[in-house]
GROMACS .gro file of C-alpha atoms in nm:
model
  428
    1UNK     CA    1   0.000   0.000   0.000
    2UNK     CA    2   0.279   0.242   0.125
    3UNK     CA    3   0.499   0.178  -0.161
    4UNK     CA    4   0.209   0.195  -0.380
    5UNK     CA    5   0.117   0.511  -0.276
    6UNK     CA    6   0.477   0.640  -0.306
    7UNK     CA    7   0.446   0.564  -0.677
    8UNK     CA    8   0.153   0.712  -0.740
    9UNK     CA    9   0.241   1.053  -0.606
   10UNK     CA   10   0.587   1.042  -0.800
   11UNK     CA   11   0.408   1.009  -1.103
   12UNK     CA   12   0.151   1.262  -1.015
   13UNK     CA   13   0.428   1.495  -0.970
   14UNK     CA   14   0.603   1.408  -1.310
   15UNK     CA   15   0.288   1.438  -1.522
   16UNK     CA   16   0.135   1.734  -1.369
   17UNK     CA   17   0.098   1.992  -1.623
   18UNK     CA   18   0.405   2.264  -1.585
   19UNK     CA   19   0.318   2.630  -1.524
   20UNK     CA   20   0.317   2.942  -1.709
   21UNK     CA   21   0.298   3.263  -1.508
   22UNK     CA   22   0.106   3.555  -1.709
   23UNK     CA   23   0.347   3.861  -1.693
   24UNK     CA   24   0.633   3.812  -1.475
   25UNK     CA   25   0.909   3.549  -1.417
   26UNK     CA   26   0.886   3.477  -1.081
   27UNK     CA   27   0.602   3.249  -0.955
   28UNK     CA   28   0.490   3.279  -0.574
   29UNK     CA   29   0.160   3.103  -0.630
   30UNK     CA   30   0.199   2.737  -0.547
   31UNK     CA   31  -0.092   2.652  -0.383
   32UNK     CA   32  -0.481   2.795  -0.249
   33UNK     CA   33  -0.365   2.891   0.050
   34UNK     CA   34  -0.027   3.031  -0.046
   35UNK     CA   35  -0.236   3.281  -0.293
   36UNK     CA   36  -0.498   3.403   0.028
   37UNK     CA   37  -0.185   3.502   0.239
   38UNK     CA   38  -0.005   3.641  -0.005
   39UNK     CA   39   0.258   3.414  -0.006
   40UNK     CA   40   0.366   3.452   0.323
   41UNK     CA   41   0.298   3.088   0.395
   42UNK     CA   42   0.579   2.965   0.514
   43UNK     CA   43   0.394   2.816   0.880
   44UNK     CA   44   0.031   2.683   0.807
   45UNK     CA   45  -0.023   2.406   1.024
   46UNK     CA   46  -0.017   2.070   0.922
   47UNK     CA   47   0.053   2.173   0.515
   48UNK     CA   48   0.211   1.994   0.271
   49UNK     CA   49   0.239   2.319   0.070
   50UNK     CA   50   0.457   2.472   0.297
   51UNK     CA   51   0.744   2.280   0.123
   52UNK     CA   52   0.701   2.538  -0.179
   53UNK     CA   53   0.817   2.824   0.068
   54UNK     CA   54   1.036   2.683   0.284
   55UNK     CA   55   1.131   2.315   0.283
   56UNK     CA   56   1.156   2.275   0.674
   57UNK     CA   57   0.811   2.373   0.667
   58UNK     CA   58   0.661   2.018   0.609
   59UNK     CA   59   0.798   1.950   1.005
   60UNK     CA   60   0.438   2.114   1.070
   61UNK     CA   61   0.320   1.803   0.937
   62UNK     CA   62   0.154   1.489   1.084
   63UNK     CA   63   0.123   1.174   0.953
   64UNK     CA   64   0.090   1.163   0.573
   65UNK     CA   65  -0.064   1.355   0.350
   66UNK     CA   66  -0.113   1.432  -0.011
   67UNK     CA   67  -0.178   1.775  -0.180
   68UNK     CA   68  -0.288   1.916  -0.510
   69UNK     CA   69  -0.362   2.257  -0.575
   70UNK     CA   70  -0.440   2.463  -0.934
   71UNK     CA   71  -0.414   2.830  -0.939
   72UNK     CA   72  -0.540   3.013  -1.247
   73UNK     CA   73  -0.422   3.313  -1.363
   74UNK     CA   74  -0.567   3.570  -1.642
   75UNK     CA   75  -0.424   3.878  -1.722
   76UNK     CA   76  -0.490   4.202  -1.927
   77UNK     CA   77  -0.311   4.519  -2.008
   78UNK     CA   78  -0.214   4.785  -2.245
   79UNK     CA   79   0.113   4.920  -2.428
   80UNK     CA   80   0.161   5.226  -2.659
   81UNK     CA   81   0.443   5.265  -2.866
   82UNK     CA   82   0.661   5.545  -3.058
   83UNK     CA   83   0.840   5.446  -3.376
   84UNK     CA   84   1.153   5.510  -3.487
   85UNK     CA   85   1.273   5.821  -3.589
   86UNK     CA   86   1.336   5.665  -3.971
   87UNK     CA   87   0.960   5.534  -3.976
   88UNK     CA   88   0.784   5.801  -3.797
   89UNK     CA   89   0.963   6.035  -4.115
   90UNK     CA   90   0.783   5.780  -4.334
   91UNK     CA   91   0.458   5.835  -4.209
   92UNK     CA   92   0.507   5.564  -3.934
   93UNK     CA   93   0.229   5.636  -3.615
   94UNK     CA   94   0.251   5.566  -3.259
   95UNK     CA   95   0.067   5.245  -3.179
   96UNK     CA   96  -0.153   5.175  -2.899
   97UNK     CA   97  -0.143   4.753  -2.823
   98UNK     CA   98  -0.275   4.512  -2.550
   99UNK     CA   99  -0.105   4.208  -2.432
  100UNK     CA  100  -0.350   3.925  -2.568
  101UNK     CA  101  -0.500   3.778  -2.273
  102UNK     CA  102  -0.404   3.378  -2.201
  103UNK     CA  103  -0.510   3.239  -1.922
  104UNK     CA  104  -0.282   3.014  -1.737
  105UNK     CA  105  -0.276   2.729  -1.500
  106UNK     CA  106   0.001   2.725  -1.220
  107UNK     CA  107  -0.033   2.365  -1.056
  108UNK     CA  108   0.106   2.223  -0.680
  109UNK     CA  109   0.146   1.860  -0.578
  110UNK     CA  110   0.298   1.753  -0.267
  111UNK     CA  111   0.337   1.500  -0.074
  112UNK     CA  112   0.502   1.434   0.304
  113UNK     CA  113   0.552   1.164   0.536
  114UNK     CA  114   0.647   1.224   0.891
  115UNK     CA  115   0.855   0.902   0.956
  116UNK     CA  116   0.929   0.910   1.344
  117UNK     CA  117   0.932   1.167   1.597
  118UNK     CA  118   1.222   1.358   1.384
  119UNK     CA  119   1.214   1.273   1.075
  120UNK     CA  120   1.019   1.410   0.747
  121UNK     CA  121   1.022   1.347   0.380
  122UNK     CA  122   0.839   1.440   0.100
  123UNK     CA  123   0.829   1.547  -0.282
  124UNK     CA  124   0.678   1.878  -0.411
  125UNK     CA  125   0.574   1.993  -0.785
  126UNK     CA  126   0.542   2.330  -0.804
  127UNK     CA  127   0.674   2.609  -1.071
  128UNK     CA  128   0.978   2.849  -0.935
  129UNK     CA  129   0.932   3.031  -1.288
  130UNK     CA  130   0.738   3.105  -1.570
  131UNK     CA  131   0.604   3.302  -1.831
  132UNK     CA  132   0.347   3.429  -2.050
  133UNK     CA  133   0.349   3.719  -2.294
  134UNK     CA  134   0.216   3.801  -2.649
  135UNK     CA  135   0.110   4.091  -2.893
  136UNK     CA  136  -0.031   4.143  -3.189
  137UNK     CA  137   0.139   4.057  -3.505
  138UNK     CA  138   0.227   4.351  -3.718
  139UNK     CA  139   0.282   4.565  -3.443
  140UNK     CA  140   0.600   4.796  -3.347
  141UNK     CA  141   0.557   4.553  -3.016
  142UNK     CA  142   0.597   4.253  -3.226
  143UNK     CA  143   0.957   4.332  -3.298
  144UNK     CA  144   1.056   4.271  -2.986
  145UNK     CA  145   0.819   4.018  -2.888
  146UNK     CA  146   0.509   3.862  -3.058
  147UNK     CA  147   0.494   3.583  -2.783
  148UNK     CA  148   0.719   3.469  -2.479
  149UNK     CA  149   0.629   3.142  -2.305
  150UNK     CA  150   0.851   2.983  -2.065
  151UNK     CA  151   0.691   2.677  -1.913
  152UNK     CA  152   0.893   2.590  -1.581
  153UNK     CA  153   0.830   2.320  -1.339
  154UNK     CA  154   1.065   2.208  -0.993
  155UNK     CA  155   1.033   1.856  -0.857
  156UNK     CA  156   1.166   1.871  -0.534
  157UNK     CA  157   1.231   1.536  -0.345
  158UNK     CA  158   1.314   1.672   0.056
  159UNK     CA  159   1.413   1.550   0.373
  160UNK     CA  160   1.414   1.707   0.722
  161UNK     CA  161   1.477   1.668   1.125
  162UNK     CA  162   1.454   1.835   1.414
  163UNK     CA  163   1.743   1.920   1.607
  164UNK     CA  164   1.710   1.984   2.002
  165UNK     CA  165   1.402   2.099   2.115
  166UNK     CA  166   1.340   2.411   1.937
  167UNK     CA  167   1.503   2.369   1.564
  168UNK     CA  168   1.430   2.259   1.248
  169UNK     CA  169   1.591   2.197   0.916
  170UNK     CA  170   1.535   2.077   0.561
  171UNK     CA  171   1.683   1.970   0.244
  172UNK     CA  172   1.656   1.893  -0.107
  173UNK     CA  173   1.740   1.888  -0.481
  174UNK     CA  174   1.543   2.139  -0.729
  175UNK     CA  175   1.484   1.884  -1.081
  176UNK     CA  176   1.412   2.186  -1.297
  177UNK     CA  177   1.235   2.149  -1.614
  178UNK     CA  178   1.191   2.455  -1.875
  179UNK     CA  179   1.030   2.467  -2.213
  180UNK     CA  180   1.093   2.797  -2.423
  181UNK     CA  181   0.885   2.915  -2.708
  182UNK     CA  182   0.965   3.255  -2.842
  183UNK     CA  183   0.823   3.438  -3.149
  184UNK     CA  184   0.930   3.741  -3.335
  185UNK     CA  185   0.833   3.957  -3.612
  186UNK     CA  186   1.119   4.038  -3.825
  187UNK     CA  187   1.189   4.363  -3.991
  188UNK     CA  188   1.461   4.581  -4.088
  189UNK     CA  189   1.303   4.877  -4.014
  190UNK     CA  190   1.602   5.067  -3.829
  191UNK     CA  191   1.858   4.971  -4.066
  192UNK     CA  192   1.653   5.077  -4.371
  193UNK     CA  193   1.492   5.381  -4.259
  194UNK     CA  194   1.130   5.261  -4.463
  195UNK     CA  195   0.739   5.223  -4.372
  196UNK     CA  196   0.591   4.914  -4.242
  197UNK     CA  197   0.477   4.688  -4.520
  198UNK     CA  198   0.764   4.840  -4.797
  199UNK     CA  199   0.992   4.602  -4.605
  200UNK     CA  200   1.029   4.219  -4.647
  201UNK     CA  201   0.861   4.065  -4.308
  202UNK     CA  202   0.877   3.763  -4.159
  203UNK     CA  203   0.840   3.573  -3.860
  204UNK     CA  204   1.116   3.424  -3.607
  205UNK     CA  205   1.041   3.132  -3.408
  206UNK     CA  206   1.271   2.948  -3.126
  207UNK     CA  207   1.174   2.639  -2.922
  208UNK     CA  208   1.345   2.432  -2.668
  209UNK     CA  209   1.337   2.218  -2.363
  210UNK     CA  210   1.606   2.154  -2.074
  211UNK     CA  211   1.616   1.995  -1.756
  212UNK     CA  212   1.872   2.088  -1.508
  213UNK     CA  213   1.950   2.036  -1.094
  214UNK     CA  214   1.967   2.269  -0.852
  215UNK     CA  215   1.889   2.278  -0.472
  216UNK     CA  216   1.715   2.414  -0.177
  217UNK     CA  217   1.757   2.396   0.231
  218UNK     CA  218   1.572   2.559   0.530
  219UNK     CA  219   1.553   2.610   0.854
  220UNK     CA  220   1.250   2.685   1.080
  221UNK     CA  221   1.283   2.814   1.496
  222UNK     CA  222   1.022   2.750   1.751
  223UNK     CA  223   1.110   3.046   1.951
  224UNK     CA  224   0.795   3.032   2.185
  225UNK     CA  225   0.449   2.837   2.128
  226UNK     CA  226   0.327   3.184   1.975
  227UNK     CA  227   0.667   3.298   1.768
  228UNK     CA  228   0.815   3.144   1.473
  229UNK     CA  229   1.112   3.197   1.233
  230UNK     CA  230   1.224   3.056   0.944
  231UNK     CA  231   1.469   3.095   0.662
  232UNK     CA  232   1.527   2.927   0.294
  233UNK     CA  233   1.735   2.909   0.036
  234UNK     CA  234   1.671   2.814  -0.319
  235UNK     CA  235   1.966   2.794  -0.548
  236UNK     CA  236   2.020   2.933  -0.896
  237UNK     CA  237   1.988   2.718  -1.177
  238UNK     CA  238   2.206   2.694  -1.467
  239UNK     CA  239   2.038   2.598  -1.796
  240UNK     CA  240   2.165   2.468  -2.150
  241UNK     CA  241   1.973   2.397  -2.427
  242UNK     CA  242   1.945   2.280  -2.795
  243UNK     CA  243   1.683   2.445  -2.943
  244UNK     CA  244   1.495   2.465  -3.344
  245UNK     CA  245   1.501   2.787  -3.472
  246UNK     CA  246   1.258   2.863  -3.753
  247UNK     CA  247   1.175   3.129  -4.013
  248UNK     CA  248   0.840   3.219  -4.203
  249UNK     CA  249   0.757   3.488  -4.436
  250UNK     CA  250   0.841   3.702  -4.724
  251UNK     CA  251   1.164   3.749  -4.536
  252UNK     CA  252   1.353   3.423  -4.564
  253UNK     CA  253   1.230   3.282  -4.886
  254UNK     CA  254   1.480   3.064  -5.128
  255UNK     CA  255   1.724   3.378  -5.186
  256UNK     CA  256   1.730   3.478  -4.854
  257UNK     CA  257   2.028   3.689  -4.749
  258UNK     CA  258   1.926   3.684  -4.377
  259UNK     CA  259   1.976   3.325  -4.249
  260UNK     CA  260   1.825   2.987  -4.352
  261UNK     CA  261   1.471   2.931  -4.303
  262UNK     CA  262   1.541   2.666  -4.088
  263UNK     CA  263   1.805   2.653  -3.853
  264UNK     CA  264   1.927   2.534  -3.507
  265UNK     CA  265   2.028   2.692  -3.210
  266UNK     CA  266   2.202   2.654  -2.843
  267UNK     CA  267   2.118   2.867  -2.531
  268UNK     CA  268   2.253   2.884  -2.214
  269UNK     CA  269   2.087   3.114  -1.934
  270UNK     CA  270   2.069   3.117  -1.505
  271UNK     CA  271   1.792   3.117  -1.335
  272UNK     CA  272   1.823   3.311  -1.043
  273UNK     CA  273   1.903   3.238  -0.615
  274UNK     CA  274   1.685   3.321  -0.399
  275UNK     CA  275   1.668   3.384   0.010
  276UNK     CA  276   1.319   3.365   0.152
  277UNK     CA  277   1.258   3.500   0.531
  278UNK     CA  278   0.966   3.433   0.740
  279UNK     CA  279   0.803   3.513   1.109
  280UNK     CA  280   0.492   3.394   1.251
  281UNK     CA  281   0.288   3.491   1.579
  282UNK     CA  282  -0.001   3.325   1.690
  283UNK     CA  283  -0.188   3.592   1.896
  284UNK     CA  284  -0.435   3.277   2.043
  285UNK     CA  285  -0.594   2.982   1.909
  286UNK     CA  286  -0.736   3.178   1.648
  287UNK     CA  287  -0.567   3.439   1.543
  288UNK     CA  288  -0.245   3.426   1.324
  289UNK     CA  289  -0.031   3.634   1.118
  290UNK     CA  290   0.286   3.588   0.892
  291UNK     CA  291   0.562   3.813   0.774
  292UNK     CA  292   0.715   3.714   0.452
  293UNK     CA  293   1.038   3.878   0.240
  294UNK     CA  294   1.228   3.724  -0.047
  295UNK     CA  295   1.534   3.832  -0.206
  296UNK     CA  296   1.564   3.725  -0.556
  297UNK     CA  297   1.882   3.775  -0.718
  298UNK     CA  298   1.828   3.898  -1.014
  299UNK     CA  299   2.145   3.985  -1.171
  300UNK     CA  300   2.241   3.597  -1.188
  301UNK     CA  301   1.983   3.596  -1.518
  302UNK     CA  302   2.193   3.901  -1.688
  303UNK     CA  303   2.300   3.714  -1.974
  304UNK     CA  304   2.068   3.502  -2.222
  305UNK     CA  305   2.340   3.360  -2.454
  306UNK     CA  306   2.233   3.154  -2.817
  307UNK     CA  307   2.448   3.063  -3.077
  308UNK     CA  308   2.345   2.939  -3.398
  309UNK     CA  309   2.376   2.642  -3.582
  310UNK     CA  310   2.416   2.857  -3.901
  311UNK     CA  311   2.449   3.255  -3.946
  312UNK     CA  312   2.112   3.422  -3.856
  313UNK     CA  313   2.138   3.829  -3.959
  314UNK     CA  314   2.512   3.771  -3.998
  315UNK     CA  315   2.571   3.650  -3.693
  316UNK     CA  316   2.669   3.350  -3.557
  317UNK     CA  317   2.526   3.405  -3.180
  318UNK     CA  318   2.364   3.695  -2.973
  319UNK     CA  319   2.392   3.760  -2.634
  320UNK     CA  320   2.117   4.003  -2.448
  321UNK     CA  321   2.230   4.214  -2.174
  322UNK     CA  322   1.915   4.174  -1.929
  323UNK     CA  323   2.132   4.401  -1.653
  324UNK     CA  324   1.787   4.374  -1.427
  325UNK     CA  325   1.866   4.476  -1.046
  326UNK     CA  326   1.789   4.188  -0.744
  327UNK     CA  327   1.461   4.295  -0.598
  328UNK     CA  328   1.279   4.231  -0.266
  329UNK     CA  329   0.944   4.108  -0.239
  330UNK     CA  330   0.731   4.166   0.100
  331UNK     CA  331   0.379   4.006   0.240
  332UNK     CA  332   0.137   3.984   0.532
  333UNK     CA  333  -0.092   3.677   0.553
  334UNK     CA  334  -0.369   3.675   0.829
  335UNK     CA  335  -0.524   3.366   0.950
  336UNK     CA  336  -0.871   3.419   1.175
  337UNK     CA  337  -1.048   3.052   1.294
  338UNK     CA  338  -1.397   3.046   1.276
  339UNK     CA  339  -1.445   2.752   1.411
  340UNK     CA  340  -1.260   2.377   1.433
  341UNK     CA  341  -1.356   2.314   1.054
  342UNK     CA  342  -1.343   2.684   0.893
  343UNK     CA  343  -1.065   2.922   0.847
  344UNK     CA  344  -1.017   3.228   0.629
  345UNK     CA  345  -0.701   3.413   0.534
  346UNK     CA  346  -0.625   3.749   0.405
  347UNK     CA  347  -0.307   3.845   0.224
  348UNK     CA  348  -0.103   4.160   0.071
  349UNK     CA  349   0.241   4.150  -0.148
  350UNK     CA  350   0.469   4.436  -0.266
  351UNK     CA  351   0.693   4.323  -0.549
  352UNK     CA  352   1.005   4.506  -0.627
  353UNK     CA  353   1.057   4.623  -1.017
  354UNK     CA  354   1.410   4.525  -1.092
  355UNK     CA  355   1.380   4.583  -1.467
  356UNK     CA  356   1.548   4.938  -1.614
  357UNK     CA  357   1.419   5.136  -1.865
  358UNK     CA  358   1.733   5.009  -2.121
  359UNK     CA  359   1.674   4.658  -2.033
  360UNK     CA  360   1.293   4.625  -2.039
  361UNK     CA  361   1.127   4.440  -2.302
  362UNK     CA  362   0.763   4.315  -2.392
  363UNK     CA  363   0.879   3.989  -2.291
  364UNK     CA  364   0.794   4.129  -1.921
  365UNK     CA  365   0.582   4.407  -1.980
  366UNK     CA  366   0.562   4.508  -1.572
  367UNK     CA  367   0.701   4.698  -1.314
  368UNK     CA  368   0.620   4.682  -0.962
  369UNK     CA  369   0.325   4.488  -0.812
  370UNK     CA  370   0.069   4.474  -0.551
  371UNK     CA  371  -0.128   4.189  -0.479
  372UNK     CA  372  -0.485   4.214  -0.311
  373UNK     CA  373  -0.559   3.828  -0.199
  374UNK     CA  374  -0.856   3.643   0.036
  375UNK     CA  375  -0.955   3.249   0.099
  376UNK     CA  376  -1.193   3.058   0.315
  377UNK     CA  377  -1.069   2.673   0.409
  378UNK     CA  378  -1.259   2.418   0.553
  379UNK     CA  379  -1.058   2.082   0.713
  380UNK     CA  380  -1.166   1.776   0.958
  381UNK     CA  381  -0.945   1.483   1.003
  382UNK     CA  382  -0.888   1.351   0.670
  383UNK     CA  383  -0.997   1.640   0.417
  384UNK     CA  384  -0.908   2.016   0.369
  385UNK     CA  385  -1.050   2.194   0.091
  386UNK     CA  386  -0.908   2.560   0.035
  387UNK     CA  387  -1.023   2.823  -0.169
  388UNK     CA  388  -0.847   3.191  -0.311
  389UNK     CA  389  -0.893   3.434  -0.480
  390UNK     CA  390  -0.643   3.774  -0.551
  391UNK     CA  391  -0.633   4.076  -0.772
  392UNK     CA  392  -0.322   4.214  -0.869
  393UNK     CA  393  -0.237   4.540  -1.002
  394UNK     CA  394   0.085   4.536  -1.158
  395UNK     CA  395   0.281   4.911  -1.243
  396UNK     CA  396   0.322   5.057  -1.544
  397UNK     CA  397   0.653   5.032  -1.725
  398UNK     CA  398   0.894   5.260  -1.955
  399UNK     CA  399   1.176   5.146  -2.184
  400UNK     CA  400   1.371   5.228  -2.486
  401UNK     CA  401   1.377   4.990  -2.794
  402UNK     CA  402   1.707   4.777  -2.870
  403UNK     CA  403   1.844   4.606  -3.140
  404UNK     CA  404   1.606   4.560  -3.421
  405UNK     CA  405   1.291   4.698  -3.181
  406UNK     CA  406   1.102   4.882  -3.496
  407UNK     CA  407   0.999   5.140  -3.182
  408UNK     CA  408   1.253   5.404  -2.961
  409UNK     CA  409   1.029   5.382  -2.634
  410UNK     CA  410   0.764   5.181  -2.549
  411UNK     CA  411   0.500   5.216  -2.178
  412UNK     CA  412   0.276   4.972  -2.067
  413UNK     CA  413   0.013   5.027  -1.837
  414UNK     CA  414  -0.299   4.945  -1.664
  415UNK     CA  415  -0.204   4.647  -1.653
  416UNK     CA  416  -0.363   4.404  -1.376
  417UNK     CA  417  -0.406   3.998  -1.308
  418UNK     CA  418  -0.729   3.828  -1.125
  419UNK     CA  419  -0.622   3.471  -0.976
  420UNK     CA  420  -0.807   3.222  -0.828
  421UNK     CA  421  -0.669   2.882  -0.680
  422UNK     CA  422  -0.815   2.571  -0.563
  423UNK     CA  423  -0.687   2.315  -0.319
  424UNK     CA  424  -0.776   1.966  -0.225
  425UNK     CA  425  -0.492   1.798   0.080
  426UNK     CA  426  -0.627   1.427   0.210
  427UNK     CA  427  -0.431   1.335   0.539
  428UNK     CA  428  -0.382   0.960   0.544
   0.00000   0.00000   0.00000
């Protein structure tokens, strides 16, 4: 039975479906309850989930218990855009844009054992990063990006112990998974100084999959019966990958003098480190709040290096500069009992905008962010069911066109994202 179970949840884990995050790299929502307290969920009792935030979480656990949680994701916003000096002479017009709305799925599955009194294990699913971008075809926008999706997905097997009376630790590996589609309208615009459609157009398209290994390790105090700290580290990730690089339109046809239509290519990018920080105080039986702040380091994912398998534009590789500062990111989750079976939760994030106005891109079309979040749970002895929902309202964003960007500055704004996550956990 136990080793059957054991299988089941590893292949759970390997076939759920892997995450893309609308609008942002960094994913924070990894399961129901993680969204309604903002992601300061680093202490719920007795959660699998809290494996996603910090890996010595799980010794909050009893018994054995299996999680699955799906967060969805939609969200909308706007861009306008001011051509290049060249085209705007041509009769070239600023452009006003949306990023085409795609929902997205974000899935969690965990599972954890407590073996004795000071021993844990378990395995998590859950997506560290992700993406999810796309504009119109045709557009000044499109020459930087027509669509970015970066599919990412961390299976990470853990172990932990308490030490002494009051400490706690964890670790594990990170098996990262990433699958990279990128699309790009192609058009000399800058070098030859004409108006859209005067131009041979085409379209650029690059996709890939890697896996890679990477690790994680926590720690979690029991100060008092009412105070709680904990710490975790997640490590960065470095990524290689083989990759088929294709080319459609008017562009690349038999005479081509831009690159073959079809082509290969090789990338190699980091994934950034990260240091999470958490507190908890339990005011009484029923009341509970949790202080959350995560440093991501950034400036680990400066460089996004491909080389081709033929020359593309003349070249035989590019390498973009992302130069994109380390940011913080700050919550408060509130937990209020209403009784042995119900609990709701309230939540608020800040996210830091690490992007600069020469390194942005449509690729992330954000700056800072502010997340709005609420849930209601309801548990017994073998069943917790956990509901979320969260607005976000992300800031607008400046930047100035590089490259072969058909524009010279580009904002986005009003941009926002609604979420909503459910969560099933059955305790064994």
């Amino acid at each position: 039975m136990k080793k059957s179970l054991l299988a089941s949840v590893t292949l759970a884990a390997l076939l759920a479906p892997t995450a893309v995050f609308a609008e942002g790299y960094g994913i924070i929502e990894h399961h129901a309850e993680g969204v309604a307290m903002g992601g300061a969920a680093m202490f719920i009792e007795n959660d699998a989930g809290n494996m996603a935030y910090n890996p010595a979480g799980i010794t909050l656990c009893e018994g054995q218990q299996i999680k699955v949680s799906a967060t969805y994701i939609s969200p909308h916003g706007y861009e306008k855009s001011e051509p290049l000096a060249p085209l705007a002479l041509a009769g070239g017009k600023p452009e006003n844009n949306r990023n085409r709305v795609h929902p997205a799925w974000a899935p969690g599955t965990y599972y954890v054992k407590k073996m004795d009194d000071k021993q844990w294990w378990g395995i998590g699913c859950f997506s560290r990063f992700g993406n999810m971008s796309e504009f119109e075809g045709g557009t000044l926008a499109a020459t930087n990006n027509r669509l970015a999706k970066m599919q990412g997905l961390s299976i990470t097997p853990t172990y932990a112990r308490q030490s002494g009376r009051k400490f706690y630790w964890a670790v594990g590996a990170d098996i990262n998974y990433v699958k990279l589609e990128m699309q790009k309208d192609f058009a000399y615009y800058d070098k030859l100084g004409l108006t859209p459609g005067t131009v041979p157009t085409g379209l650029n398209q690059i996709e890939g999959k890697t896996w890679s290994l990477g690790w994680n390790a926590g720690l979690r105090y029991a100060a008092t019966k009412k105070d709680e700290f904990g710490f975790a580290y997640r490590s960065k990730i470095k990524h290689s990958m083989d990759a088929d690089m294709n080319c459609y339109g008017a562009a690349f046809g038999p005479s081509s003098p831009f690159g073959p239509v079809h082509n290969s290519a090789y990338g190699k990018v980091t994934l950034p480190d990260s240091y999470h920080f958490g507190y908890s105080h339990r005011f009484d039986d029923r009341h509970r709040v949790e202080l959350s702040a995560i440093r991501t380091q950034w400036h680990n994912f400066k460089n996004l290096y491909m080389s081709f398998g033929q020359p593309y534009l003349g070249k035989t590789g590019t390498n973009s500069i992302h130069n994109w500062k380390d940011t913080w990111r700050y919550a408060i989750g509130y937990e209020y009992k209403f009784s042995k079976k119900y609990t709701g939760m309230l939540g608020f994030a800040f996210d830091d905008d690490g992007i600069p106005a020469d390194g942005g891109q449509f690729m992330v079309p954000v700056g800072i962010r502010r997340t709005y979040s609420a849930g209601l749970k309801y548990h017994d002895k073998r069943h917790t069911i956990a509901l979320a929902i969260a607005w976000q309202k992300e800031g607008n964003q400046s930047f100035l066109g590089q490259g072969t960007d058909a524009y010279k500055s580009a904002h986005c704004y009003d941009s926002i994202a609604k979420i909503f996550s459910l969560g099933y956990t059955y305790h064994f």
